[in-house]
GROMACS .gro file of N, CA and C in nm:
model
  516
    1GLU      N    1   8.980  12.337  17.232
    1GLU     CA    2   8.862  12.387  17.166
    1GLU      C    3   8.885  12.532  17.123
    2TYR      N    4   8.811  12.574  17.024
    2TYR     CA    5   8.819  12.712  16.982
    2TYR      C    6   8.682  12.757  16.934
    3GLU      N    7   8.665  12.888  16.934
    3GLU     CA    8   8.542  12.948  16.882
    3GLU      C    9   8.579  13.078  16.813
    4VAL      N   10   8.531  13.096  16.692
    4VAL     CA   11   8.554  13.220  16.620
    4VAL      C   12   8.461  13.326  16.681
    5LEU      N   13   8.521  13.431  16.736
    5LEU     CA   14   8.443  13.538  16.797
    5LEU      C   15   8.405  13.644  16.694
    6TYR      N   16   8.496  13.668  16.601
    6TYR     CA   17   8.471  13.771  16.501
    6TYR      C   18   8.550  13.737  16.376
    7LYS      N   19   8.483  13.740  16.263
    7LYS     CA   20   8.549  13.719  16.134
    7LYS      C   21   8.512  13.836  16.045
    8PRO      N   22   8.612  13.913  16.000
    8PRO     CA   23   8.581  14.029  15.916
    8PRO      C   24   8.516  13.988  15.784
    9ASP      N   25   8.434  14.076  15.738
    9ASP     CA   26   8.364  14.055  15.611
    9ASP      C   27   8.462  14.088  15.497
   10ASP      N   28   8.501  13.986  15.420
   10ASP     CA   29   8.598  14.006  15.311
   10ASP      C   30   8.544  14.096  15.201
   11SER      N   31   8.412  14.106  15.188
   11SER     CA   32   8.354  14.185  15.081
   11SER      C   33   8.359  14.336  15.111
   12ASN      N   34   8.380  14.371  15.237
   12ASN     CA   35   8.387  14.511  15.277
   12ASN      C   36   8.533  14.546  15.302
   13ALA      N   37   8.592  14.628  15.216
   13ALA     CA   38   8.735  14.659  15.223
   13ALA      C   39   8.774  14.720  15.358
   14ALA      N   40   8.688  14.803  15.416
   14ALA     CA   41   8.719  14.866  15.545
   14ALA      C   42   8.728  14.762  15.655
   15LEU      N   43   8.641  14.662  15.652
   15LEU     CA   44   8.641  14.557  15.755
   15LEU      C   45   8.745  14.450  15.728
   16ALA      N   46   8.781  14.431  15.602
   16ALA     CA   47   8.876  14.325  15.565
   16ALA      C   48   9.013  14.346  15.629
   17GLU      N   49   9.046  14.470  15.666
   17GLU     CA   50   9.174  14.500  15.729
   17GLU      C   51   9.177  14.457  15.876
   18GLN      N   52   9.061  14.434  15.934
   18GLN     CA   53   9.055  14.395  16.075
   18GLN      C   54   9.097  14.249  16.091
   19SER      N   55   9.143  14.217  16.211
   19SER     CA   56   9.187  14.080  16.240
   19SER      C   57   9.072  13.993  16.286
   20MET      N   58   9.081  13.867  16.252
   20MET     CA   59   8.986  13.770  16.304
   20MET      C   60   9.019  13.751  16.453
   21ARG      N   61   8.915  13.734  16.535
   21ARG     CA   62   8.935  13.708  16.677
   21ARG      C   63   8.884  13.567  16.708
   22VAL      N   64   8.971  13.488  16.770
   22VAL     CA   65   8.937  13.349  16.801
   22VAL      C   66   8.963  13.325  16.950
   23LEU      N   67   8.868  13.262  17.017
   23LEU     CA   68   8.885  13.221  17.156
   23LEU      C   69   8.940  13.079  17.154
   24LEU      N   70   9.057  13.062  17.211
   24LEU     CA   71   9.124  12.932  17.214
   24LEU      C   72   9.143  12.893  17.359
   25ILE      N   73   9.093  12.775  17.395
   25ILE     CA   74   9.104  12.728  17.533
   25ILE      C   75   9.172  12.593  17.532
   26GLY      N   76   9.272  12.579  17.616
   26GLY     CA   77   9.343  12.453  17.627
   26GLY      C   78   9.334  12.399  17.769
   27THR      N   79   9.319  12.269  17.780
   27THR     CA   80   9.321  12.202  17.909
   27THR      C   81   9.402  12.074  17.894
   28ARG      N   82   9.437  12.018  18.006
   28ARG     CA   83   9.509  11.891  18.002
   28ARG      C   84   9.410  11.780  17.962
   29LYS      N   85   9.446  11.706  17.862
   29LYS     CA   86   9.359  11.602  17.808
   29LYS      C   87   9.324  11.498  17.916
   30GLN      N   88   9.422  11.462  17.997
   30GLN     CA   89   9.398  11.362  18.102
   30GLN      C   90   9.294  11.411  18.203
   31LEU      N   91   9.298  11.540  18.235
   31LEU     CA   92   9.198  11.597  18.327
   31LEU      C   93   9.059  11.584  18.267
   32ASN      N   94   9.044  11.623  18.141
   32ASN     CA   95   8.914  11.610  18.073
   32ASN      C   96   8.867  11.465  18.070
   33ASN      N   97   8.958  11.374  18.035
   33ASN     CA   98   8.922  11.232  18.028
   33ASN      C   99   8.877  11.180  18.164
   34ASN      N  100   8.946  11.222  18.271
   34ASN     CA  101   8.907  11.179  18.405
   34ASN      C  102   8.768  11.230  18.443
   35LEU      N  103   8.739  11.357  18.408
   35LEU     CA  104   8.607  11.412  18.438
   35LEU      C  105   8.497  11.339  18.362
   36VAL      N  106   8.519  11.316  18.234
   36VAL     CA  107   8.420  11.245  18.152
   36VAL      C  108   8.399  11.104  18.208
   37GLU      N  109   8.507  11.038  18.246
   37GLU     CA  110   8.497  10.903  18.301
   37GLU      C  111   8.415  10.901  18.430
   38ARG      N  112   8.434  11.001  18.515
   38ARG     CA  113   8.355  11.008  18.640
   38ARG      C  114   8.206  11.021  18.610
   39PHE      N  115   8.172  11.106  18.515
   39PHE     CA  116   8.032  11.120  18.478
   39PHE      C  117   7.976  10.987  18.426
   40ARG      N  118   8.050  10.925  18.338
   40ARG     CA  119   8.003  10.800  18.279
   40ARG      C  120   7.992  10.690  18.384
   41ASP      N  121   8.084  10.687  18.481
   41ASP     CA  122   8.076  10.589  18.589
   41ASP      C  123   7.947  10.605  18.671
   42ASN      N  124   7.894  10.725  18.673
   42ASN     CA  125   7.770  10.752  18.746
   42ASN      C  126   7.647  10.748  18.656
   43GLY      N  127   7.663  10.698  18.534
   43GLY     CA  128   7.550  10.681  18.444
   43GLY      C  129   7.509  10.805  18.367
   44SER      N  130   7.594  10.906  18.363
   44SER     CA  131   7.563  11.030  18.292
   44SER      C  132   7.655  11.044  18.172
   45GLU      N  133   7.604  11.109  18.071
   45GLU     CA  134   7.685  11.140  17.952
   45GLU      C  135   7.702  11.292  17.948
   46PRO      N  136   7.824  11.342  17.975
   46PRO     CA  137   7.843  11.488  17.976
   46PRO      C  138   7.819  11.548  17.839
   47PHE      N  139   7.753  11.661  17.840
   47PHE     CA  140   7.722  11.733  17.716
   47PHE      C  141   7.829  11.839  17.689
   48LEU      N  142   7.879  11.903  17.796
   48LEU     CA  143   7.971  12.014  17.781
   48LEU      C  144   8.063  12.022  17.902
   49LEU      N  145   8.190  12.044  17.880
   49LEU     CA  146   8.285  12.075  17.986
   49LEU      C  147   8.337  12.215  17.957
   50GLU      N  148   8.344  12.296  18.061
   50GLU     CA  149   8.401  12.429  18.041
   50GLU      C  150   8.487  12.466  18.160
   51THR      N  151   8.581  12.555  18.138
   51THR     CA  152   8.669  12.598  18.246
   51THR      C  153   8.592  12.683  18.346
   52LYS      N  154   8.649  12.696  18.467
   52LYS     CA  155   8.584  12.780  18.569
   52LYS      C  156   8.567  12.923  18.519
   53THR      N  157   8.666  12.974  18.449
   53THR     CA  158   8.660  13.111  18.402
   53THR      C  159   8.548  13.131  18.301
   54VAL      N  160   8.537  13.042  18.205
   54VAL     CA  161   8.431  13.053  18.105
   54VAL      C  162   8.295  13.038  18.171
   55SER      N  163   8.284  12.946  18.265
   55SER     CA  164   8.159  12.927  18.336
   55SER      C  165   8.120  13.053  18.414
   56LEU      N  166   8.216  13.112  18.482
   56LEU     CA  167   8.191  13.235  18.558
   56LEU      C  168   8.148  13.349  18.465
   57LEU      N  169   8.215  13.362  18.352
   57LEU     CA  170   8.180  13.468  18.257
   57LEU      C  171   8.039  13.448  18.202
   58ARG      N  172   8.003  13.324  18.176
   58ARG     CA  173   7.868  13.295  18.127
   58ARG      C  174   7.765  13.333  18.234
   59GLN      N  175   7.796  13.305  18.360
   59GLN     CA  176   7.704  13.337  18.469
   59GLN      C  177   7.689  13.486  18.489
   60VAL      N  178   7.800  13.560  18.478
   60VAL     CA  179   7.796  13.706  18.495
   60VAL      C  180   7.718  13.769  18.380
   61GLY      N  181   7.734  13.716  18.260
   61GLY     CA  182   7.653  13.758  18.146
   61GLY      C  183   7.678  13.899  18.096
   62LEU      N  184   7.803  13.938  18.085
   62LEU     CA  185   7.834  14.071  18.032
   62LEU      C  186   7.810  14.075  17.882
   63GLY      N  187   7.747  14.180  17.835
   63GLY     CA  188   7.715  14.195  17.694
   63GLY      C  189   7.797  14.302  17.626
   64GLU      N  190   7.767  14.322  17.500
   64GLU     CA  191   7.841  14.417  17.416
   64GLU      C  192   7.834  14.561  17.467
   65THR      N  193   7.726  14.597  17.533
   65THR     CA  194   7.709  14.735  17.580
   65THR      C  195   7.759  14.756  17.723
   66ASP      N  196   7.800  14.650  17.790
   66ASP     CA  197   7.851  14.663  17.927
   66ASP      C  198   7.991  14.723  17.924
   67PRO      N  199   8.029  14.791  18.033
   67PRO     CA  200   8.164  14.850  18.038
   67PRO      C  201   8.271  14.740  18.041
   68THR      N  202   8.390  14.777  18.000
   68THR     CA  203   8.503  14.684  18.007
   68THR      C  204   8.520  14.645  18.153
   69THR      N  205   8.519  14.515  18.178
   69THR     CA  206   8.513  14.464  18.314
   69THR      C  207   8.625  14.365  18.341
   70MET      N  208   8.689  14.382  18.457
   70MET     CA  209   8.786  14.285  18.505
   70MET      C  210   8.716  14.199  18.610
   71ILE      N  211   8.724  14.068  18.593
   71ILE     CA  212   8.667  13.975  18.689
   71ILE      C  213   8.783  13.902  18.756
   72VAL      N  214   8.788  13.911  18.889
   72VAL     CA  215   8.895  13.849  18.966
   72VAL      C  216   8.835  13.735  19.047
   73GLN      N  217   8.884  13.617  19.024
   73GLN     CA  218   8.838  13.498  19.096
   73GLN      C  219   8.954  13.449  19.182
   74ILE      N  220   8.939  13.462  19.313
   74ILE     CA  221   9.044  13.416  19.404
   74ILE      C  222   8.999  13.284  19.464
   75GLY      N  223   9.062  13.178  19.419
   75GLY     CA  224   9.032  13.045  19.470
   75GLY      C  225   9.138  13.002  19.569
   76ALA      N  226   9.130  12.877  19.611
   76ALA     CA  227   9.226  12.826  19.708
   76ALA      C  228   9.367  12.819  19.649
   77SER      N  229   9.377  12.769  19.526
   77SER     CA  230   9.511  12.743  19.470
   77SER      C  231   9.550  12.836  19.356
   78ALA      N  232   9.462  12.922  19.312
   78ALA     CA  233   9.496  13.013  19.201
   78ALA      C  234   9.406  13.136  19.203
   79MET      N  235   9.459  13.243  19.148
   79MET     CA  236   9.380  13.363  19.125
   79MET      C  237   9.375  13.383  18.975
   80THR      N  238   9.254  13.390  18.922
   80THR     CA  239   9.237  13.411  18.778
   80THR      C  240   9.178  13.549  18.755
   81ILE      N  241   9.238  13.620  18.661
   81ILE     CA  242   9.193  13.754  18.624
   81ILE      C  243   9.150  13.747  18.478
   82ALA      N  244   9.026  13.789  18.453
   82ALA     CA  245   8.973  13.789  18.317
   82ALA      C  246   8.919  13.928  18.286
   83VAL      N  247   8.940  13.974  18.164
   83VAL     CA  248   8.886  14.103  18.121
   83VAL      C  249   8.790  14.077  18.005
   84VAL      N  250   8.671  14.136  18.019
   84VAL     CA  251   8.569  14.125  17.915
   84VAL      C  252   8.549  14.264  17.856
   85HIS      N  253   8.566  14.274  17.725
   85HIS     CA  254   8.550  14.401  17.654
   85HIS      C  255   8.448  14.380  17.542
   86ARG      N  256   8.344  14.462  17.543
   86ARG     CA  257   8.235  14.451  17.444
   86ARG      C  258   8.176  14.311  17.438
   87GLY      N  259   8.162  14.250  17.556
   87GLY     CA  260   8.100  14.119  17.565
   87GLY      C  261   8.190  14.002  17.529
   88GLU      N  262   8.315  14.028  17.495
   88GLU     CA  263   8.408  13.922  17.457
   88GLU      C  264   8.519  13.909  17.560
   89LEU      N  265   8.554  13.786  17.590
   89LEU     CA  266   8.670  13.760  17.674
   89LEU      C  267   8.793  13.803  17.596
   90SER      N  268   8.866  13.902  17.649
   90SER     CA  269   8.978  13.954  17.571
   90SER      C  270   9.113  13.933  17.639
   91PHE      N  271   9.111  13.889  17.764
   91PHE     CA  272   9.237  13.873  17.837
   91PHE      C  273   9.215  13.783  17.956
   92VAL      N  274   9.303  13.684  17.977
   92VAL     CA  275   9.298  13.598  18.094
   92VAL      C  276   9.439  13.576  18.144
   93LEU      N  277   9.453  13.584  18.274
   93LEU     CA  278   9.582  13.562  18.337
   93LEU      C  279   9.559  13.486  18.466
   94SER      N  280   9.641  13.387  18.493
   94SER     CA  281   9.624  13.307  18.613
   94SER      C  282   9.753  13.313  18.695
   95TYR      N  283   9.736  13.334  18.825
   95TYR     CA  284   9.848  13.336  18.919
   95TYR      C  285   9.834  13.218  19.014
   96PRO      N  286   9.943  13.150  19.045
   96PRO     CA  287   9.932  13.036  19.137
   96PRO      C  288   9.913  13.079  19.283
   97GLU      N  289   9.929  13.207  19.312
   97GLU     CA  290   9.911  13.253  19.450
   97GLU      C  291   9.764  13.286  19.474
   98ALA      N  292   9.710  13.241  19.586
   98ALA     CA  293   9.571  13.273  19.616
   98ALA      C  294   9.541  13.245  19.762
   99GLY      N  295   9.421  13.196  19.788
   99GLY     CA  296   9.373  13.175  19.924
   99GLY      C  297   9.463  13.087  20.009
  100ASP      N  298   9.525  12.986  19.948
  100ASP     CA  299   9.616  12.900  20.025
  100ASP      C  300   9.732  12.979  20.084
  101PHE      N  301   9.777  13.083  20.016
  101PHE     CA  302   9.886  13.165  20.069
  101PHE      C  303   9.842  13.235  20.197
  102MET      N  304   9.717  13.277  20.201
  102MET     CA  305   9.665  13.342  20.322
  102MET      C  306   9.658  13.241  20.437
  103THR      N  307   9.611  13.122  20.406
  103THR     CA  308   9.604  13.017  20.508
  103THR      C  309   9.743  12.986  20.561
  104LYS      N  310   9.840  12.971  20.472
  104LYS     CA  311   9.977  12.940  20.513
  104LYS      C  312  10.037  13.053  20.597
  105ALA      N  313  10.001  13.178  20.565
  105ALA     CA  314  10.050  13.290  20.645
  105ALA      C  315  10.000  13.279  20.789
  106LEU      N  316   9.874  13.241  20.807
  106LEU     CA  317   9.819  13.226  20.941
  106LEU      C  318   9.879  13.106  21.013
  107VAL      N  319   9.900  12.997  20.941
  107VAL     CA  320   9.963  12.878  21.000
  107VAL      C  321  10.102  12.916  21.051
  108THR      N  322  10.178  12.989  20.969
  108THR     CA  323  10.313  13.027  21.006
  108THR      C  324  10.317  13.127  21.121
  109CYS      N  325  10.234  13.231  21.114
  109CYS     CA  326  10.237  13.337  21.215
  109CYS      C  327  10.188  13.290  21.352
  110PHE      N  328  10.089  13.201  21.354
  110PHE     CA  329  10.024  13.167  21.480
  110PHE      C  330  10.035  13.019  21.517
  111SER      N  331  10.114  12.943  21.440
  111SER     CA  332  10.130  12.799  21.464
  111SER      C  333   9.993  12.729  21.474
  112LEU      N  334   9.905  12.763  21.382
  112LEU     CA  335   9.772  12.703  21.379
  112LEU      C  336   9.770  12.582  21.287
  113SER      N  337   9.674  12.496  21.305
  113SER     CA  338   9.650  12.390  21.207
  113SER      C  339   9.588  12.457  21.084
  114GLU      N  340   9.594  12.390  20.971
  114GLU     CA  341   9.533  12.448  20.850
  114GLU      C  342   9.383  12.468  20.869
  115GLU      N  343   9.319  12.375  20.939
  115GLU     CA  344   9.175  12.386  20.963
  115GLU      C  345   9.143  12.510  21.047
  116ASN      N  346   9.221  12.533  21.152
  116ASN     CA  347   9.198  12.652  21.235
  116ASN      C  348   9.232  12.780  21.158
  117ALA      N  349   9.337  12.775  21.077
  117ALA     CA  350   9.375  12.892  20.998
  117ALA      C  351   9.263  12.927  20.900
  118GLU      N  352   9.203  12.827  20.836
  118GLU     CA  353   9.089  12.850  20.745
  118GLU      C  354   8.974  12.915  20.820
  119SER      N  355   8.948  12.866  20.940
  119SER     CA  356   8.839  12.921  21.021
  119SER      C  357   8.867  13.067  21.058
  120TYR      N  358   8.989  13.097  21.099
  120TYR     CA  359   9.026  13.235  21.133
  120TYR      C  360   9.014  13.325  21.011
  121LYS      N  361   9.061  13.274  20.898
  121LYS     CA  362   9.056  13.352  20.774
  121LYS      C  363   8.912  13.386  20.739
  122SER      N  364   8.824  13.287  20.751
  122SER     CA  365   8.682  13.309  20.719
  122SER      C  366   8.613  13.399  20.820
  123THR      N  367   8.647  13.384  20.946
  123THR     CA  368   8.581  13.459  21.053
  123THR      C  369   8.627  13.603  21.059
  124TYR      N  370   8.758  13.625  21.054
  124TYR     CA  371   8.813  13.759  21.076
  124TYR      C  372   8.858  13.829  20.948
  125GLY      N  373   8.903  13.751  20.850
  125GLY     CA  374   8.943  13.808  20.721
  125GLY      C  375   9.036  13.926  20.733
  126LEU      N  376   9.012  14.025  20.649
  126LEU     CA  377   9.097  14.144  20.645
  126LEU      C  378   9.033  14.261  20.719
  127LEU      N  379   8.970  14.232  20.830
  127LEU     CA  380   8.907  14.337  20.911
  127LEU      C  381   9.004  14.379  21.021
  128PRO      N  382   9.058  14.500  21.012
  128PRO     CA  383   9.161  14.542  21.108
  128PRO      C  384   9.110  14.557  21.251
  129ASP      N  385   8.980  14.569  21.270
  129ASP     CA  386   8.927  14.588  21.404
  129ASP      C  387   8.890  14.455  21.472
  130GLN      N  388   8.918  14.342  21.408
  130GLN     CA  389   8.889  14.211  21.466
  130GLN      C  390   9.016  14.148  21.521
  131ALA      N  391   9.002  14.076  21.633
  131ALA     CA  392   9.115  14.003  21.694
  131ALA      C  393   9.237  14.092  21.713
  132ASP      N  394   9.214  14.213  21.759
  132ASP     CA  395   9.321  14.311  21.782
  132ASP      C  396   9.406  14.338  21.657
  133GLY      N  397   9.350  14.312  21.541
  133GLY     CA  398   9.421  14.339  21.416
  133GLY      C  399   9.529  14.236  21.384
  134LYS      N  400   9.542  14.133  21.466
  134LYS     CA  401   9.650  14.035  21.445
  134LYS      C  402   9.629  13.955  21.316
  135ILE      N  403   9.507  13.914  21.289
  135ILE     CA  404   9.480  13.837  21.167
  135ILE      C  405   9.500  13.926  21.045
  136PHE      N  406   9.449  14.048  21.053
  136PHE     CA  407   9.467  14.146  20.946
  136PHE      C  408   9.615  14.165  20.915
  137ASN      N  409   9.695  14.186  21.019
  137ASN     CA  410   9.839  14.211  20.999
  137ASN      C  411   9.911  14.090  20.939
  138ALA      N  412   9.865  13.970  20.973
  138ALA     CA  413   9.927  13.850  20.916
  138ALA      C  414   9.888  13.832  20.768
  139LEU      N  415   9.765  13.871  20.736
  139LEU     CA  416   9.715  13.852  20.599
  139LEU      C  417   9.751  13.968  20.505
  140LYS      N  418   9.780  14.083  20.562
  140LYS     CA  419   9.803  14.204  20.482
  140LYS      C  420   9.911  14.186  20.375
  141PRO      N  421  10.029  14.129  20.406
  141PRO     CA  422  10.130  14.114  20.299
  141PRO      C  423  10.082  14.029  20.182
  142VAL      N  424  10.007  13.923  20.210
  142VAL     CA  425   9.956  13.838  20.103
  142VAL      C  426   9.851  13.914  20.023
  143ALA      N  427   9.762  13.986  20.092
  143ALA     CA  428   9.660  14.065  20.022
  143ALA      C  429   9.725  14.172  19.934
  144GLU      N  430   9.830  14.235  19.983
  144GLU     CA  431   9.901  14.336  19.904
  144GLU      C  432   9.964  14.275  19.780
  145MET      N  433  10.016  14.152  19.794
  145MET     CA  434  10.074  14.083  19.678
  145MET      C  435   9.964  14.056  19.574
  146LEU      N  436   9.847  14.009  19.620
  146LEU     CA  437   9.737  13.981  19.527
  146LEU      C  438   9.690  14.109  19.458
  147VAL      N  439   9.677  14.216  19.535
  147VAL     CA  440   9.636  14.345  19.477
  147VAL      C  441   9.742  14.393  19.377
  148GLY      N  442   9.868  14.375  19.409
  148GLY     CA  443   9.975  14.411  19.315
  148GLY      C  444   9.964  14.334  19.185
  149ASN      N  445   9.933  14.205  19.194
  149ASN     CA  446   9.915  14.124  19.073
  149ASN      C  447   9.796  14.173  18.992
  150ILE      N  448   9.689  14.213  19.060
  150ILE     CA  449   9.571  14.266  18.990
  150ILE      C  450   9.607  14.396  18.919
  151ARG      N  451   9.679  14.483  18.986
  151ARG     CA  452   9.722  14.610  18.923
  151ARG      C  453   9.814  14.584  18.804
  152ASN      N  454   9.905  14.490  18.820
  152ASN     CA  455   9.995  14.457  18.708
  152ASN      C  456   9.917  14.404  18.589
  153ALA      N  457   9.817  14.322  18.614
  153ALA     CA  458   9.734  14.270  18.505
  153ALA      C  459   9.659  14.383  18.436
  154ALA      N  460   9.606  14.477  18.515
  154ALA     CA  461   9.535  14.592  18.456
  154ALA      C  462   9.630  14.677  18.372
  155SER      N  463   9.751  14.698  18.420
  155SER     CA  464   9.851  14.774  18.344
  155SER      C  465   9.889  14.703  18.215
  156PHE      N  466   9.908  14.572  18.225
  156PHE     CA  467   9.942  14.494  18.106
  156PHE      C  468   9.830  14.501  18.004
  157TYR      N  469   9.705  14.489  18.050
  157TYR     CA  470   9.591  14.496  17.958
  157TYR      C  471   9.585  14.633  17.891
  158ALA      N  472   9.607  14.739  17.970
  158ALA     CA  473   9.606  14.874  17.914
  158ALA      C  474   9.713  14.888  17.805
  159SER      N  475   9.832  14.836  17.831
  159SER     CA  476   9.939  14.847  17.732
  159SER      C  477   9.908  14.761  17.609
  160LYS      N  478   9.845  14.646  17.630
  160LYS     CA  479   9.809  14.557  17.519
  160LYS      C  480   9.708  14.623  17.425
  161THR      N  481   9.622  14.707  17.482
  161THR     CA  482   9.518  14.772  17.402
  161THR      C  483   9.554  14.917  17.369
  162ASN      N  484   9.681  14.954  17.391
  162ASN     CA  485   9.726  15.092  17.369
  162ASN      C  486   9.639  15.193  17.442
  163ASN      N  487   9.596  15.157  17.563
  163ASN     CA  488   9.513  15.240  17.649
  163ASN      C  489   9.379  15.279  17.585
  164GLN      N  490   9.334  15.203  17.487
  164GLN     CA  491   9.206  15.233  17.421
  164GLN      C  492   9.088  15.166  17.489
  165ALA      N  493   9.113  15.062  17.568
  165ALA     CA  494   9.005  14.992  17.638
  165ALA      C  495   9.034  14.997  17.787
  166ARG      N  496   8.982  15.098  17.852
  166ARG     CA  497   9.005  15.118  17.995
  166ARG      C  498   8.912  15.028  18.077
  167ILE      N  499   8.965  14.963  18.178
  167ILE     CA  500   8.883  14.881  18.267
  167ILE      C  501   8.799  14.975  18.351
  168GLU      N  502   8.666  14.961  18.340
  168GLU     CA  503   8.574  15.052  18.407
  168GLU      C  504   8.512  14.993  18.533
  169GLN      N  505   8.513  14.861  18.545
  169GLN     CA  506   8.460  14.801  18.667
  169GLN      C  507   8.534  14.672  18.695
  170VAL      N  508   8.536  14.636  18.825
  170VAL     CA  509   8.602  14.514  18.870
  170VAL      C  510   8.500  14.435  18.950
  171ILE      N  511   8.491  14.307  18.920
  171ILE     CA  512   8.405  14.216  18.996
  171ILE      C  513   8.495  14.117  19.067
  172LEU      N  514   8.482  14.113  19.199
  172LEU     CA  515   8.561  14.017  19.278
  172LEU      C  516   8.475  13.898  19.313
   0.00000   0.00000   0.00000
């Protein structure tokens, strides 16, 4: 699917030099077909399918006057970083490392089951004063990797925009 975000006015010479901006989203066709089939099997006709990132951006509702914002979504199997500038999605990057890496770190460090590791992760998280700091210390390398990826994405975005669109806020 695609959506034209901005099309310069050809009649205005100053605007005609600007580039058209198009939002292009691709998904695996089989995934879409499976989702539509599930809805239909339950007696529903889907009206719209959208990616998690687009859905999240719609829910956050950033507009043209809002500051340039980085939205970081850390899920179980992926971390998605999206930047919205002047109300438009201008950059998306997805990393396969995310919450599962934290769970695996706890499984490895403490020989826990995945279920117990999830529970520890939820209960103690990255709080250094909990559980004698053991959970924090096990999760810290993974958290640092995720933060490094976020910083790299911010640097890449800055270079892509020639440092003209500075990220002013981050939503986790």
